mmCIF file of C-alpha atoms in Angstrom:
data_model
loop_
_atom_site.group_PDB
_atom_site.id
_atom_site.type_symbol
_atom_site.label_atom_id
_atom_site.label_comp_id
_atom_site.label_asym_id
_atom_site.label_seq_id
_atom_site.Cartn_x
_atom_site.Cartn_y
_atom_site.Cartn_z
ATOM 1 C CA MET G 1 -63.996 -43.402 20.746
ATOM 2 C CA ARG G 2 -63.027 -41.136 17.863
ATOM 3 C CA VAL G 3 -59.667 -39.495 17.284
ATOM 4 C CA TYR G 4 -59.715 -36.522 14.909
ATOM 5 C CA GLY G 5 -56.526 -35.210 13.353
ATOM 6 C CA ILE G 6 -54.118 -35.663 10.472
ATOM 7 C CA THR G 7 -51.791 -38.600 10.006
ATOM 8 C CA THR G 8 -48.654 -36.450 9.662
ATOM 9 C CA CYS G 9 -49.137 -34.558 12.947
ATOM 10 C CA GLY G 10 -46.662 -35.487 15.690
ATOM 11 C CA SER G 11 -49.209 -35.014 18.485
ATOM 12 C CA VAL G 12 -51.721 -37.233 16.680
ATOM 13 C CA LYS G 13 -49.063 -39.920 16.220
ATOM 14 C CA LYS G 14 -48.219 -39.790 19.944
ATOM 15 C CA ALA G 15 -51.899 -40.002 20.893
ATOM 16 C CA THR G 16 -52.714 -42.911 18.596
ATOM 17 C CA THR G 17 -49.569 -44.773 19.708
ATOM 18 C CA PHE G 18 -50.569 -44.233 23.345
ATOM 19 C CA LEU G 19 -54.078 -45.573 22.715
ATOM 20 C CA LYS G 20 -52.795 -48.573 20.732
ATOM 21 C CA ASN G 21 -50.274 -49.407 23.477
ATOM 22 C CA LYS G 22 -53.135 -49.383 26.013
ATOM 23 C CA ASN G 23 -55.244 -51.597 23.701
ATOM 24 C CA ILE G 24 -57.910 -48.901 23.422
ATOM 25 C CA ASP G 25 -60.003 -49.163 20.272
ATOM 26 C CA PHE G 26 -60.681 -45.978 18.355
ATOM 27 C CA GLU G 27 -61.877 -44.733 14.998
ATOM 28 C CA PHE G 28 -59.550 -42.262 13.248
ATOM 29 C CA VAL G 29 -61.116 -39.309 11.403
ATOM 30 C CA ASP G 30 -58.749 -37.428 9.077
ATOM 31 C CA PHE G 31 -59.232 -33.650 8.993
ATOM 32 C CA LYS G 32 -57.814 -33.627 5.468
ATOM 33 C CA LYS G 33 -60.834 -35.660 4.335
ATOM 34 C CA TYR G 34 -63.487 -34.494 6.809
ATOM 35 C CA ASN G 35 -64.696 -31.062 7.853
ATOM 36 C CA PRO G 36 -66.405 -31.141 11.245
ATOM 37 C CA THR G 37 -69.885 -29.659 11.420
ATOM 38 C CA ILE G 38 -70.788 -26.453 13.247
ATOM 39 C CA ASP G 39 -72.575 -28.650 15.830
ATOM 40 C CA GLU G 40 -69.442 -30.748 16.417
ATOM 41 C CA ILE G 41 -67.250 -27.663 16.800
ATOM 42 C CA THR G 42 -69.799 -26.110 19.174
ATOM 43 C CA ARG G 43 -69.885 -29.306 21.275
ATOM 44 C CA TRP G 44 -66.073 -29.568 21.385
ATOM 45 C CA SER G 45 -65.766 -25.913 22.308
ATOM 46 C CA ALA G 46 -68.316 -26.298 25.119
ATOM 47 C CA LYS G 47 -66.375 -29.259 26.539
ATOM 48 C CA ALA G 48 -62.760 -28.180 25.972
ATOM 49 C CA GLY G 49 -62.953 -24.410 25.421
ATOM 50 C CA MET G 50 -62.482 -22.412 22.243
ATOM 51 C CA ASP G 51 -59.070 -21.169 23.406
ATOM 52 C CA ARG G 52 -57.886 -24.778 23.621
ATOM 53 C CA LEU G 53 -59.550 -25.867 20.373
ATOM 54 C CA PHE G 54 -58.438 -23.041 18.069
ATOM 55 C CA ASN G 55 -54.775 -23.444 17.098
ATOM 56 C CA THR G 56 -53.280 -19.963 16.774
ATOM 57 C CA LYS G 57 -49.714 -21.286 16.555
ATOM 58 C CA GLY G 58 -50.076 -23.410 13.425
ATOM 59 C CA THR G 59 -49.084 -22.750 9.843
ATOM 60 C CA LYS G 60 -52.682 -22.554 8.591
ATOM 61 C CA TYR G 61 -53.522 -19.790 11.087
ATOM 62 C CA LYS G 62 -50.475 -17.767 10.077
ATOM 63 C CA THR G 63 -51.076 -18.343 6.349
ATOM 64 C CA LEU G 64 -54.660 -17.104 6.602
ATOM 65 C CA GLY G 65 -53.630 -14.006 8.555
ATOM 66 C CA LEU G 66 -56.475 -14.359 11.045
ATOM 67 C CA ASP G 67 -56.881 -12.323 14.240
ATOM 68 C CA TYR G 68 -58.283 -14.666 16.897
ATOM 69 C CA LYS G 69 -58.906 -11.896 19.423
ATOM 70 C CA ALA G 70 -60.969 -9.882 16.938
ATOM 71 C CA MET G 71 -63.321 -12.786 16.118
ATOM 72 C CA ASP G 72 -66.549 -13.610 17.948
ATOM 73 C CA GLU G 73 -67.435 -17.207 18.874
ATOM 74 C CA LYS G 74 -69.630 -17.704 15.811
ATOM 75 C CA THR G 75 -66.841 -16.602 13.459
ATOM 76 C CA LYS G 76 -64.303 -18.825 15.219
ATOM 77 C CA THR G 77 -66.659 -21.801 14.951
ATOM 78 C CA GLU G 78 -67.275 -21.139 11.254
ATOM 79 C CA TRP G 79 -63.537 -20.936 10.559
ATOM 80 C CA LEU G 80 -62.874 -24.233 12.367
ATOM 81 C CA SER G 81 -65.591 -25.970 10.373
ATOM 82 C CA LYS G 82 -64.385 -24.508 7.085
ATOM 83 C CA GLU G 83 -60.639 -24.983 7.780
ATOM 84 C CA PRO G 84 -60.195 -27.967 10.139
ATOM 85 C CA LEU G 85 -56.413 -27.600 10.053
ATOM 86 C CA LEU G 86 -57.004 -24.617 12.374
ATOM 87 C CA ILE G 87 -58.077 -27.101 15.066
ATOM 88 C CA LYS G 88 -55.504 -28.089 17.660
ATOM 89 C CA ARG G 89 -54.861 -31.794 17.283
ATOM 90 C CA PRO G 90 -55.806 -34.390 18.176
ATOM 91 C CA VAL G 91 -59.411 -34.013 19.241
ATOM 92 C CA ILE G 92 -60.545 -37.143 21.061
ATOM 93 C CA GLU G 93 -64.235 -37.787 21.659
ATOM 94 C CA ASN G 94 -65.055 -40.497 24.161
ATOM 95 C CA GLY G 95 -68.694 -40.410 25.166
ATOM 96 C CA ASP G 96 -69.254 -37.025 26.817
ATOM 97 C CA THR G 97 -65.523 -36.373 27.192
ATOM 98 C CA VAL G 98 -63.590 -34.247 24.707
ATOM 99 C CA VAL G 99 -59.806 -34.035 24.982
ATOM 100 C CA VAL G 100 -57.780 -31.659 22.794
ATOM 101 C CA GLY G 101 -54.043 -32.011 22.229
ATOM 102 C CA PHE G 102 -51.627 -34.614 23.535
ATOM 103 C CA ASP G 103 -50.770 -34.770 27.227
ATOM 104 C CA GLU G 104 -49.475 -38.158 28.318
ATOM 105 C CA LYS G 105 -50.064 -37.548 32.050
ATOM 106 C CA GLY G 106 -53.602 -36.382 31.327
ATOM 107 C CA TYR G 107 -54.211 -39.361 29.073
ATOM 108 C CA VAL G 108 -53.120 -41.761 31.828
ATOM 109 C CA GLU G 109 -55.731 -40.221 34.154
ATOM 110 C CA ILE G 110 -58.513 -40.131 31.539
ATOM 111 C CA PHE G 111 -57.920 -43.403 29.699
#
């Protein structure tokens, strides 16, 4: 299992604490040190949906002045690969499952 995010993000902290409390092993991948590939973004988007994956409420989105609705899927994917802080966090990959964001009730059902 891989958890992608940044260490200072509250949702990532909640997710990693949840997993640790359930004794679930995971590898942490820091978006400040790693840019996901186009293939990874495409896979995550196929599993979780681009609307869920692309964080339009975050500081990075507002700073860049992007218009999500005006972008096509390819452009959205390229932006997420180039600027991973635009990705809603955390992204958890567990086999074929991809979970985006923190939802404790959902986590209880999935993990």
